[in-house]
PDB file of C-alpha atoms in Angstrom:
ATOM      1  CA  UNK A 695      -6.420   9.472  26.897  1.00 53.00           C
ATOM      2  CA  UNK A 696      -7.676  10.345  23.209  1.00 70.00           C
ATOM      3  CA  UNK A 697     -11.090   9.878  22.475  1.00 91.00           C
ATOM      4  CA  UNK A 698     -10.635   7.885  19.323  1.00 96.00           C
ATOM      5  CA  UNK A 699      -7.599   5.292  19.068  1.00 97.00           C
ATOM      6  CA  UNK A 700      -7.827   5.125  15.560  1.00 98.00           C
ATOM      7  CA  UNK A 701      -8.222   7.217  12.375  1.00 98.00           C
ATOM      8  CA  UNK A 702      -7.854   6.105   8.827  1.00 98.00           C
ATOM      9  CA  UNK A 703      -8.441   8.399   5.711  1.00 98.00           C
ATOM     10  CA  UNK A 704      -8.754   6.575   2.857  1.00 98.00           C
ATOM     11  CA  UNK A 705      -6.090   3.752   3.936  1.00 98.00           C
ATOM     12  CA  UNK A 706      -4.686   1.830   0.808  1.00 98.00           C
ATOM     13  CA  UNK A 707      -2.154  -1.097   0.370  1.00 97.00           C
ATOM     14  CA  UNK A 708      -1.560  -2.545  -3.041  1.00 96.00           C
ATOM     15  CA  UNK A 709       0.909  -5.644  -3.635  1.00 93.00           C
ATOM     16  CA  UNK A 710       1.936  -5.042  -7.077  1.00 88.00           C
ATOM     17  CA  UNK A 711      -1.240  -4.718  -8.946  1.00 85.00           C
ATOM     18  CA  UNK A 712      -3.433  -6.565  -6.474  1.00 92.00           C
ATOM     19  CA  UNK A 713      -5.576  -3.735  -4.083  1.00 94.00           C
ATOM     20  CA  UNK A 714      -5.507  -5.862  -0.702  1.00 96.00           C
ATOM     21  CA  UNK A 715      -7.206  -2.621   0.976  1.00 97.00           C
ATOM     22  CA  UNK A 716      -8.659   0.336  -0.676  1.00 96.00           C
ATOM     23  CA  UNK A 717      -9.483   3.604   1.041  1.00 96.00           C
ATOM     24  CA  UNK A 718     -10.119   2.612   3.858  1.00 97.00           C
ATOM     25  CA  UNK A 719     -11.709   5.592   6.495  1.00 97.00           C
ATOM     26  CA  UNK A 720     -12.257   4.090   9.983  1.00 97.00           C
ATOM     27  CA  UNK A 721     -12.475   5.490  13.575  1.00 96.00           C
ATOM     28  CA  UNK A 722     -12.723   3.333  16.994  1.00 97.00           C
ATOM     29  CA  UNK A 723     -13.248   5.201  19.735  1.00 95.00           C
ATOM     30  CA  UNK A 724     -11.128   4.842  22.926  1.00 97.00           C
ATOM     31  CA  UNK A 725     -12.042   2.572  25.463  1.00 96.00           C
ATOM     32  CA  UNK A 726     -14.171  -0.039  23.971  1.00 96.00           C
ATOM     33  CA  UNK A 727     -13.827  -2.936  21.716  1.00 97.00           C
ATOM     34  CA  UNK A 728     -14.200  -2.829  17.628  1.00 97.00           C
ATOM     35  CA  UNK A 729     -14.711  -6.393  16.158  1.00 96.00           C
ATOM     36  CA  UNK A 730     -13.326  -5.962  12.345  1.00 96.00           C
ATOM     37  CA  UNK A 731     -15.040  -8.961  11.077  1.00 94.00           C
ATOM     38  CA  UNK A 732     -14.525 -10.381   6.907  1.00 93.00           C
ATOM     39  CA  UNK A 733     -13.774 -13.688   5.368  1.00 91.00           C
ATOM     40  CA  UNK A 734     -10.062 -14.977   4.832  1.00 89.00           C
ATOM     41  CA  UNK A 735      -8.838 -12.171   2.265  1.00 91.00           C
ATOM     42  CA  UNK A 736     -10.605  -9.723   2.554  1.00 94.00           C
ATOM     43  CA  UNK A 737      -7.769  -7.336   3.650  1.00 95.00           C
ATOM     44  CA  UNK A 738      -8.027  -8.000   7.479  1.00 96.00           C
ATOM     45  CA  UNK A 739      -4.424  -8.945   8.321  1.00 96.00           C
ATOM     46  CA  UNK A 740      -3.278  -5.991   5.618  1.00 97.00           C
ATOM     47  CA  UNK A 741      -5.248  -3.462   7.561  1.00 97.00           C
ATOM     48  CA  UNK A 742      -3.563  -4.694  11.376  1.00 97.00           C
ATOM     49  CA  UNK A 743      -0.079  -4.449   9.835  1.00 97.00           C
ATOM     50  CA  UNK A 744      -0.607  -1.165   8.575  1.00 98.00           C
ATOM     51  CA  UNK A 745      -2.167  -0.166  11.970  1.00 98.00           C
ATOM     52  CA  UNK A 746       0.826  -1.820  13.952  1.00 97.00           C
ATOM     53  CA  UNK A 747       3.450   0.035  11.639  1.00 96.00           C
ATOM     54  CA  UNK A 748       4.830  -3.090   9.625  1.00 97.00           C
ATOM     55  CA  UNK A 749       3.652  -1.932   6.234  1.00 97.00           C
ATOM     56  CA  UNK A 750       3.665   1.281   4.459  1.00 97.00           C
ATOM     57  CA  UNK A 751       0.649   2.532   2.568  1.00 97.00           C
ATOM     58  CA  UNK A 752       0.562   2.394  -0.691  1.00 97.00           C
ATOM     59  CA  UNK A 753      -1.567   5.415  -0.438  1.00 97.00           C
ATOM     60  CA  UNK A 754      -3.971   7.412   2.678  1.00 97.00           C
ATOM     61  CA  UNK A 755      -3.079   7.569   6.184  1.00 97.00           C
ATOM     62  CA  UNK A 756      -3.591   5.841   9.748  1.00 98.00           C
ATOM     63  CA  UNK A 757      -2.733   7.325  13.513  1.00 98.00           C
ATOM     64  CA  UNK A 758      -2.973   5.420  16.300  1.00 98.00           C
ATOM     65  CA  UNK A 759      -3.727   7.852  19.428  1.00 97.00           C
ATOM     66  CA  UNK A 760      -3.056  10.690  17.171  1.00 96.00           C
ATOM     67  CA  UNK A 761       0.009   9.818  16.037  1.00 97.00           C
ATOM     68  CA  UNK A 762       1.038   8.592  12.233  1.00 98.00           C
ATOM     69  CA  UNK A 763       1.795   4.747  11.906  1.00 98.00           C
ATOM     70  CA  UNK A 764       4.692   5.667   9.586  1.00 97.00           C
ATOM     71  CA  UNK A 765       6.293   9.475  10.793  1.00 97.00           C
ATOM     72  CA  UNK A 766       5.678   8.097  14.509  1.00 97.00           C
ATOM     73  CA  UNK A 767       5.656   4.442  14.476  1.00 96.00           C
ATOM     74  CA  UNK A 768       8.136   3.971  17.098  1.00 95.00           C
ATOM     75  CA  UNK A 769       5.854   5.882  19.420  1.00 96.00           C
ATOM     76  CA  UNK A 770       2.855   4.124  18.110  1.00 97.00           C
ATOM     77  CA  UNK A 771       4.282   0.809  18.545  1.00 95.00           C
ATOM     78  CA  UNK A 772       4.991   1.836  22.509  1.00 94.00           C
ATOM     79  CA  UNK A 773       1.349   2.039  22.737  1.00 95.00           C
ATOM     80  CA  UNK A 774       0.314  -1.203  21.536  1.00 97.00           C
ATOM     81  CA  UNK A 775      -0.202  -4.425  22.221  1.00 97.00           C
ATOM     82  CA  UNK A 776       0.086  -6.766  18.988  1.00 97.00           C
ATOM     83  CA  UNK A 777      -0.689 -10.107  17.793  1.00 97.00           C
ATOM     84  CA  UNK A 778      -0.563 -11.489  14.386  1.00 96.00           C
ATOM     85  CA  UNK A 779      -2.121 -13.788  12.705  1.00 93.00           C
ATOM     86  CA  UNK A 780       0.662 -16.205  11.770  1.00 92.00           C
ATOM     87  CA  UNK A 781       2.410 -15.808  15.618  1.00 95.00           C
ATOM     88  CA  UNK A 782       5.697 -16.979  15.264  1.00 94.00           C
ATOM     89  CA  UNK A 783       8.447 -17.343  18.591  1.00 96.00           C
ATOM     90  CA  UNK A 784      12.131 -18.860  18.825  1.00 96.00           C
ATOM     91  CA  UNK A 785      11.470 -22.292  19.452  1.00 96.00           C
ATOM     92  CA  UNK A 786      14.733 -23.013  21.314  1.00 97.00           C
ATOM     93  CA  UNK A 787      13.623 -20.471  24.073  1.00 98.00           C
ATOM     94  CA  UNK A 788      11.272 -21.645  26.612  1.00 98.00           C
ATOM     95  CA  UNK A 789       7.806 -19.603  27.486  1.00 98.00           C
ATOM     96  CA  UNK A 790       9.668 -17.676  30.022  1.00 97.00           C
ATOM     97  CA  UNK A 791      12.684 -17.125  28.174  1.00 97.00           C
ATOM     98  CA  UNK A 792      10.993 -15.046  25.307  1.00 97.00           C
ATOM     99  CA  UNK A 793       8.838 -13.148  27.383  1.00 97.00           C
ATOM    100  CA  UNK A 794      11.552 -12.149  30.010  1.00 96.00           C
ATOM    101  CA  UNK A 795      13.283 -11.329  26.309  1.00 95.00           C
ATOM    102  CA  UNK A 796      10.253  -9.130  25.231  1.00 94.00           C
ATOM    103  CA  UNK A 797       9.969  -7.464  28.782  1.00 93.00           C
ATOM    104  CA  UNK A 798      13.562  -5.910  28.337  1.00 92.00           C
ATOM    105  CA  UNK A 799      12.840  -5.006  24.987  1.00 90.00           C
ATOM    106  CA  UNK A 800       9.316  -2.986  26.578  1.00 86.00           C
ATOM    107  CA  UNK A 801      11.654  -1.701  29.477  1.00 82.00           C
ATOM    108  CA  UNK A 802      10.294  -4.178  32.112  1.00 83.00           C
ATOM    109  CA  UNK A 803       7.261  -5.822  32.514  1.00 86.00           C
ATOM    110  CA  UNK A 804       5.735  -7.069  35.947  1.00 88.00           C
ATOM    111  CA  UNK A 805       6.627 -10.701  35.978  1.00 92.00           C
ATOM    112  CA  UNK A 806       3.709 -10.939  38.588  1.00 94.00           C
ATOM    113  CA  UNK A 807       1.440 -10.121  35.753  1.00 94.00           C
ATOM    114  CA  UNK A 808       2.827 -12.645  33.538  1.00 96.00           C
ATOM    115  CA  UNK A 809       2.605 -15.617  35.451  1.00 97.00           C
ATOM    116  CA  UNK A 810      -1.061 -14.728  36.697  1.00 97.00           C
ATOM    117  CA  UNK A 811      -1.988 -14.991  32.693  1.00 97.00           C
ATOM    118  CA  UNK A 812      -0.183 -18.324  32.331  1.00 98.00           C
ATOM    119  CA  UNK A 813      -2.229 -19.233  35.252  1.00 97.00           C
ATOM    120  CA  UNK A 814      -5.121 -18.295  33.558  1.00 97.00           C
ATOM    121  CA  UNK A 815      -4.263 -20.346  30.552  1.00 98.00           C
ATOM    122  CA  UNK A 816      -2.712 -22.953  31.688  1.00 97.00           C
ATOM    123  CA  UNK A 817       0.831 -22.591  30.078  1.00 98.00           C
ATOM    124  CA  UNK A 818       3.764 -24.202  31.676  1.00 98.00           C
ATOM    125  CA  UNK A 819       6.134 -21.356  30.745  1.00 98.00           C
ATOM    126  CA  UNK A 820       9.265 -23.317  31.819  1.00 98.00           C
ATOM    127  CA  UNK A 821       8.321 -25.518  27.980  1.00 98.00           C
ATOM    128  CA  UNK A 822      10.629 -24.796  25.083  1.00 98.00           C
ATOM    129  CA  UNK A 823       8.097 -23.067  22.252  1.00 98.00           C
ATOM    130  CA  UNK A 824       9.448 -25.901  19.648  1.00 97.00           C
ATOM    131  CA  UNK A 825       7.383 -28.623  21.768  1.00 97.00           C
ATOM    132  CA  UNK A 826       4.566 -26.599  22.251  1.00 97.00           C
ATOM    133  CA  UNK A 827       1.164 -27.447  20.724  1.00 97.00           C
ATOM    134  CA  UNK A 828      -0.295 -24.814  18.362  1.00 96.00           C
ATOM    135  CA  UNK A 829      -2.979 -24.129  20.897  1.00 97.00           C
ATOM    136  CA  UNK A 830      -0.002 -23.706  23.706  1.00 97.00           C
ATOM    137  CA  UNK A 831       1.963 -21.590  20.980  1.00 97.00           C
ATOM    138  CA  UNK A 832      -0.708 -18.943  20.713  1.00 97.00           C
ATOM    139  CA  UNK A 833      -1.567 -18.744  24.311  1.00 98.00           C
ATOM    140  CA  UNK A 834       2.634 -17.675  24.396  1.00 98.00           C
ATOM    141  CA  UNK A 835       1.014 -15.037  21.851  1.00 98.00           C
ATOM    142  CA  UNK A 836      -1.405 -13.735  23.625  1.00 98.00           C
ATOM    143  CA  UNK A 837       0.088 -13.249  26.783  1.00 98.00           C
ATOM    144  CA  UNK A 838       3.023 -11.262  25.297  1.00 97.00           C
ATOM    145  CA  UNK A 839       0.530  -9.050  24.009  1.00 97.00           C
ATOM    146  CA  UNK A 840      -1.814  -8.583  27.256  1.00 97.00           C
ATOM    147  CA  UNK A 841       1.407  -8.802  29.582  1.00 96.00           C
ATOM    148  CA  UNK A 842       2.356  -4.657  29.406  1.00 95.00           C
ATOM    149  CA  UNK A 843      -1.180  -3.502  30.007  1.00 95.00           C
ATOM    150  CA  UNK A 844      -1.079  -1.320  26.249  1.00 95.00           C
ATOM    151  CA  UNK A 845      -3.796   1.592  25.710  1.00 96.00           C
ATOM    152  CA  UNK A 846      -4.556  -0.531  22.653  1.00 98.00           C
ATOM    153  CA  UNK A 847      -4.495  -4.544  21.917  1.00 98.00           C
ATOM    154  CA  UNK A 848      -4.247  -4.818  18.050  1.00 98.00           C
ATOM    155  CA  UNK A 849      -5.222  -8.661  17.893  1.00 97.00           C
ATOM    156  CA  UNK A 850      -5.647 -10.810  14.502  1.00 96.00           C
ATOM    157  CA  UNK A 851      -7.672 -14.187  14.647  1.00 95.00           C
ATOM    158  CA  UNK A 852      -6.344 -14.081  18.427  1.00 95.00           C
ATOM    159  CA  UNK A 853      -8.669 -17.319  19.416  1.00 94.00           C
ATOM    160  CA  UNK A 854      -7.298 -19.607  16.431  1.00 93.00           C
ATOM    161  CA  UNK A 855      -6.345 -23.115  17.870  1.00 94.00           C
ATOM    162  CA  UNK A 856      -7.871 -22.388  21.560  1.00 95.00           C
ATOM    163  CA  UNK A 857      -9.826 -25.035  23.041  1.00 95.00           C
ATOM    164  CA  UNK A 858     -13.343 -23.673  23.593  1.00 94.00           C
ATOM    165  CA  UNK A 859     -12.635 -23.077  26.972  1.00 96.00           C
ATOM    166  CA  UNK A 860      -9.620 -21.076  26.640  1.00 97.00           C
ATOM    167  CA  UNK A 861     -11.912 -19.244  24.070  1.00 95.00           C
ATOM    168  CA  UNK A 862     -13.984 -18.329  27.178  1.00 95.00           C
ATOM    169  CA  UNK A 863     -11.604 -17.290  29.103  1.00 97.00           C
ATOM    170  CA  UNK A 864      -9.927 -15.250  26.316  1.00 97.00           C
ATOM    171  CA  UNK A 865     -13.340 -13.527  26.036  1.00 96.00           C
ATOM    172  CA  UNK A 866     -13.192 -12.549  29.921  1.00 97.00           C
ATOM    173  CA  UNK A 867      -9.983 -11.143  29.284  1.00 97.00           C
ATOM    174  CA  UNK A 868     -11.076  -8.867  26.638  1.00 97.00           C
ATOM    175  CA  UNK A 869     -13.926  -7.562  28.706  1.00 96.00           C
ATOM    176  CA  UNK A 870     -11.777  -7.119  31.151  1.00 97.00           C
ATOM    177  CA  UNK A 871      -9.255  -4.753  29.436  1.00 97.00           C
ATOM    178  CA  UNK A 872     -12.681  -3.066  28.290  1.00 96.00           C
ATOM    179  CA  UNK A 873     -13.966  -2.727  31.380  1.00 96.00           C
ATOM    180  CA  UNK A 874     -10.275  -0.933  32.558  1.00 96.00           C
ATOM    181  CA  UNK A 875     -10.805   1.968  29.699  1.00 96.00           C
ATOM    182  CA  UNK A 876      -8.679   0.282  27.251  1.00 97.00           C
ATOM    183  CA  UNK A 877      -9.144  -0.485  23.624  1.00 98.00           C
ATOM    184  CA  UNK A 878      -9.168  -3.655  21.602  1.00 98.00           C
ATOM    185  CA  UNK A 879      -9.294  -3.623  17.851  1.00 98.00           C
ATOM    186  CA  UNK A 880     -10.013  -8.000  17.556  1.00 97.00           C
ATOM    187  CA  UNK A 881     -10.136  -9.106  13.671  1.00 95.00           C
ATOM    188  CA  UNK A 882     -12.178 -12.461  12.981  1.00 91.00           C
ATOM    189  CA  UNK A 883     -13.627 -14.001  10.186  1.00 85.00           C
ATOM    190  CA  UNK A 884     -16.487 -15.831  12.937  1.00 84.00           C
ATOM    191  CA  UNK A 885     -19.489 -13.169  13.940  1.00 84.00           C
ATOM    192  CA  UNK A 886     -20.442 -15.172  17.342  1.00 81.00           C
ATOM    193  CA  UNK A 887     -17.085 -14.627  18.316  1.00 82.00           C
ATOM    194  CA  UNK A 888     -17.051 -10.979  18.266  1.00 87.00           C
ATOM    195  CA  UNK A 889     -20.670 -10.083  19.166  1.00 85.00           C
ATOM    196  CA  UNK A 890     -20.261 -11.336  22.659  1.00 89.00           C
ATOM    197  CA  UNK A 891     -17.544  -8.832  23.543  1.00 93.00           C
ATOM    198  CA  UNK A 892     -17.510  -5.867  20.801  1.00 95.00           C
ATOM    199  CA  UNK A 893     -19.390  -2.744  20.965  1.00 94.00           C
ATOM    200  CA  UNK A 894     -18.979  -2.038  17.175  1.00 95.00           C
ATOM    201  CA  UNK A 895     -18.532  -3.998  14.362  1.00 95.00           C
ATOM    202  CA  UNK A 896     -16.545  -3.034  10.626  1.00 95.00           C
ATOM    203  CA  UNK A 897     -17.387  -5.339   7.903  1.00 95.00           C
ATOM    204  CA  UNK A 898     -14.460  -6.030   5.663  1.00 95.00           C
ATOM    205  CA  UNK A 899     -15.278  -7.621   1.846  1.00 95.00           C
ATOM    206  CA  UNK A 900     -12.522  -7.704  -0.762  1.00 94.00           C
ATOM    207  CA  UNK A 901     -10.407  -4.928   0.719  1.00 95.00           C
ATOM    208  CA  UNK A 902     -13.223  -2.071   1.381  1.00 96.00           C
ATOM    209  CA  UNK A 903     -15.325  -1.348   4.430  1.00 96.00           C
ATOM    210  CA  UNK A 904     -18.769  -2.229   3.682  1.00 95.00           C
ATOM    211  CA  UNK A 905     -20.640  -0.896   6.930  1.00 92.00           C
ATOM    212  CA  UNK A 906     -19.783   0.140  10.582  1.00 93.00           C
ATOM    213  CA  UNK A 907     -22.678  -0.778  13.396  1.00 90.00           C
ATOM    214  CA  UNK A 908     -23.321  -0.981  16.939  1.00 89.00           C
ATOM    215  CA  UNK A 909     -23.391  -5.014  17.958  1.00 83.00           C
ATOM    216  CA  UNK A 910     -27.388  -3.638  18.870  1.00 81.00           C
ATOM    217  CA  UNK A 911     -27.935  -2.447  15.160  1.00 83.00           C
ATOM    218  CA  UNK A 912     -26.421  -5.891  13.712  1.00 74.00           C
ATOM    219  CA  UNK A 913     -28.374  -7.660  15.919  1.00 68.00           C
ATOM    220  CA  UNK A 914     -31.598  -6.618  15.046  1.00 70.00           C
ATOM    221  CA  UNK A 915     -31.156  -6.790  11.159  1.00 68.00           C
ATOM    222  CA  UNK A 916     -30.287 -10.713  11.740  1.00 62.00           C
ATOM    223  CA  UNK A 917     -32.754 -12.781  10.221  1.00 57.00           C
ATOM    224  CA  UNK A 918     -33.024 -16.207  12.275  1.00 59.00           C
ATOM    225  CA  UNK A 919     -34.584 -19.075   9.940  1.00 64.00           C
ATOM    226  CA  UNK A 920     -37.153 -21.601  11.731  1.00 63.00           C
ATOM    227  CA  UNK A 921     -37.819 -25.031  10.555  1.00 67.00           C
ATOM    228  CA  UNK A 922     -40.808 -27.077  11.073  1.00 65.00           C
ATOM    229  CA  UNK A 923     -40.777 -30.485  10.092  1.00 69.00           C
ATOM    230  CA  UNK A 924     -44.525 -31.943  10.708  1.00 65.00           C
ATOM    231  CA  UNK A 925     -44.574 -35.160  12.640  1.00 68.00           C
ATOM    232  CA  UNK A 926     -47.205 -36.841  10.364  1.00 69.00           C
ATOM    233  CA  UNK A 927     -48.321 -36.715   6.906  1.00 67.00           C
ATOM    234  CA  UNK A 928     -50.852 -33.756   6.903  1.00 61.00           C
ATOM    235  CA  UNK A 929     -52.811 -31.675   3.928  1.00 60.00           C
ATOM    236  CA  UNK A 930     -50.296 -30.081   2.065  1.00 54.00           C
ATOM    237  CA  UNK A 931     -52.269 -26.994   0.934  1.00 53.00           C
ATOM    238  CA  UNK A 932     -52.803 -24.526   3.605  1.00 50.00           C
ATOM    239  CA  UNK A 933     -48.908 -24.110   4.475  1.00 49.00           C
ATOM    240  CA  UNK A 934     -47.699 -22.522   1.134  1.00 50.00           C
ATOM    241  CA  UNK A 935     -50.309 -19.696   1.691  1.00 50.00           C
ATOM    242  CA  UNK A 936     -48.355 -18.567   4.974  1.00 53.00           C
ATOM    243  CA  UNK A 937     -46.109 -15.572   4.342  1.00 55.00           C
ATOM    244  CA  UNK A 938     -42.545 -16.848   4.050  1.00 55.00           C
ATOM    245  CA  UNK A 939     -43.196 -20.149   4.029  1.00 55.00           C
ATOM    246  CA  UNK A 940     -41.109 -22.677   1.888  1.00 57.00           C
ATOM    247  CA  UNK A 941     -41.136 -26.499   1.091  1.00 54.00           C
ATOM    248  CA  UNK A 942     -37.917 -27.607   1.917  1.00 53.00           C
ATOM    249  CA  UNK A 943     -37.295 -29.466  -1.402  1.00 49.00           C
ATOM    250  CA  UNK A 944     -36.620 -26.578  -4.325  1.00 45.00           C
ATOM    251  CA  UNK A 945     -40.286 -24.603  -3.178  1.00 48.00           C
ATOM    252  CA  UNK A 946     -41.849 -27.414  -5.132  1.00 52.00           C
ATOM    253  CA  UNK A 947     -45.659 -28.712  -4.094  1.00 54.00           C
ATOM    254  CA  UNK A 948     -45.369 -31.057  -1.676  1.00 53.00           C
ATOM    255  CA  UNK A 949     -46.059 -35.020  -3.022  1.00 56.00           C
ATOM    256  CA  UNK A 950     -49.455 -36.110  -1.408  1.00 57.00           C
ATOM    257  CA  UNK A 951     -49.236 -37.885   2.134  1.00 54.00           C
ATOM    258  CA  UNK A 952     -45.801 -36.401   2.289  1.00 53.00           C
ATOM    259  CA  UNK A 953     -44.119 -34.739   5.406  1.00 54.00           C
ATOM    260  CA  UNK A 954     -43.765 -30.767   4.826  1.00 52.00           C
ATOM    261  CA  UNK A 955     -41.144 -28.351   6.165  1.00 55.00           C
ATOM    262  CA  UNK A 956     -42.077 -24.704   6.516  1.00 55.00           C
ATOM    263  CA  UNK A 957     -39.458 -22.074   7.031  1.00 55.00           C
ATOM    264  CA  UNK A 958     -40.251 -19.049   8.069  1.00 51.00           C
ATOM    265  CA  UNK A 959     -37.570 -15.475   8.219  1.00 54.00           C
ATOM    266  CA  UNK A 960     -38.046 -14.347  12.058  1.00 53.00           C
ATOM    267  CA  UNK A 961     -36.280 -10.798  12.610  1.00 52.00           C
ATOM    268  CA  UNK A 962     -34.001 -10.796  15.763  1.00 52.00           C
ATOM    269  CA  UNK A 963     -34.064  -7.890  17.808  1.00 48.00           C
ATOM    270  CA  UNK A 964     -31.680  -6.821  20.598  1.00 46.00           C
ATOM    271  CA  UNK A 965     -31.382  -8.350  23.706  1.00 45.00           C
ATOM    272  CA  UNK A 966     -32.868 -11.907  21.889  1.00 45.00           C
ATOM    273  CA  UNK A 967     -31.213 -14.941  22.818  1.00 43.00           C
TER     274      UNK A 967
END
């Protein structure tokens, strides 16, 4: 396997005037997980369709395993495992129907494997998708994109409408694949999400990459706020002189007899809960 699963240079996708992604240079190395983390539009989605091969650049490059996600997307696609962020199935086809459909489509899939991940989920594939839940929908989602064991999940907002307990086990999952030399790139907009399971994060704003850590580095530049609240009135002057310290009404002198909040910055380091 490749050491690095994928390599943009200067990746760009414009819709008409409007730069959703501009130049764009990533790498994620093989065999862990890469959390690409950035609030709803900030290019996200635009930069997972361009890695899957469903858009074309508008300008730069991507490969996926060394290979171009336009000259070679059929053999790209082969590779991966995908899952958008608007999942859409034929409703009229039960669970089983359209993954048995997908499977052909792949050349076979272990249908051992698939019903071991329903398990897991608990989907009734024998359901027609129409009358599924949205929860149920993208659990359907999921497994069709876990199912053939890719090199490489490609997976956008792949938690949205799981209970937090299917969140969990979704989680395990991931680790799992990790933990089998496999590679996840997992977009989300939430950072608790991703820093249980990712090795590195990308930080997405307004279409450009704004830094690339290790979850260890991120960690300890968090800044955790505390927040004492004082049971009973006490003497409002001493608190103000502690470094960092702020009333909790506009950093305005406490009233006499009044109940102060302090709030101190407290750096996290790695390894803190």
């Amino acid at each position: 396997m490749d050491d690095v699963a994928i390599r943009t240079w200067q990746l760009t996708k414009s819709y008409r005037r409007h730069p959703a992604l501009r130049g764009l240079d990533l790498e994620v190395p093989a065999g862990g997980v890469f959390g690409y983390l950035g609030p709803n539009g900030a290019g996200k989605s635009t930069t997972i369709r361009l890695l899957a091969g469903l858009l074309r650049p508008t300008a730069g490059r991507a490969e996926v395993f060394g290979f171009d996600t336009v000259a070679d997307r059929e053999r790209v696609q082969r590779r991966i495992g995908y899952l958008p962020g608007d999942f859409v199935a034929y409703p009229d086809l039960t669970g089983a129907q359209y993954l048995r459909y997908l499977s052909s489509l792949r050349g076979g899939v272990g249908w051992t494997t698939v019903q071991q991940l329903a398990k897991r989920f608990d989907l009734d594939l024998e359901l027609r998708i129409g009358t599924l839940s949205h929860g149920n929908r993208q659990k359907v989602g999921i497994l069709q994109a876990f199912m053939h064991e890719p090199e490489l999940l490609i997976l956008d907002e792949p938690t949205s409408g799981l209970d937090p307990l299917m969140q969990r086990e979704f989680l395990t999952l991931v680790r799992e694949v990790r933990e089998s030399g496999r590679t996840v790139f997992l977009s989300s907009h939430i950072m608790s999400e991703v820093d249980t399971v990712a090795d590195t994060v990308g930080i997405l704003r307004a279409g450009q990459l704004v830094v690339t850590r290790s979850v260890e580095e991120l960690k300890a530049r968090t800044v955790r706020r505390v927040d004492l609240a004082f049971a009973r009135a006490v003497h409002a002057r001493p608190a103000p002189s502690a470094a960092g310290c702020r009333w909790s009404r506009s950093g305005s002198p406490a009233p006499p007899g009044s109940r102060p909040r302090c709030r101190w910055p407290i750096p996290r380091h790695p390894g803190s809960g």
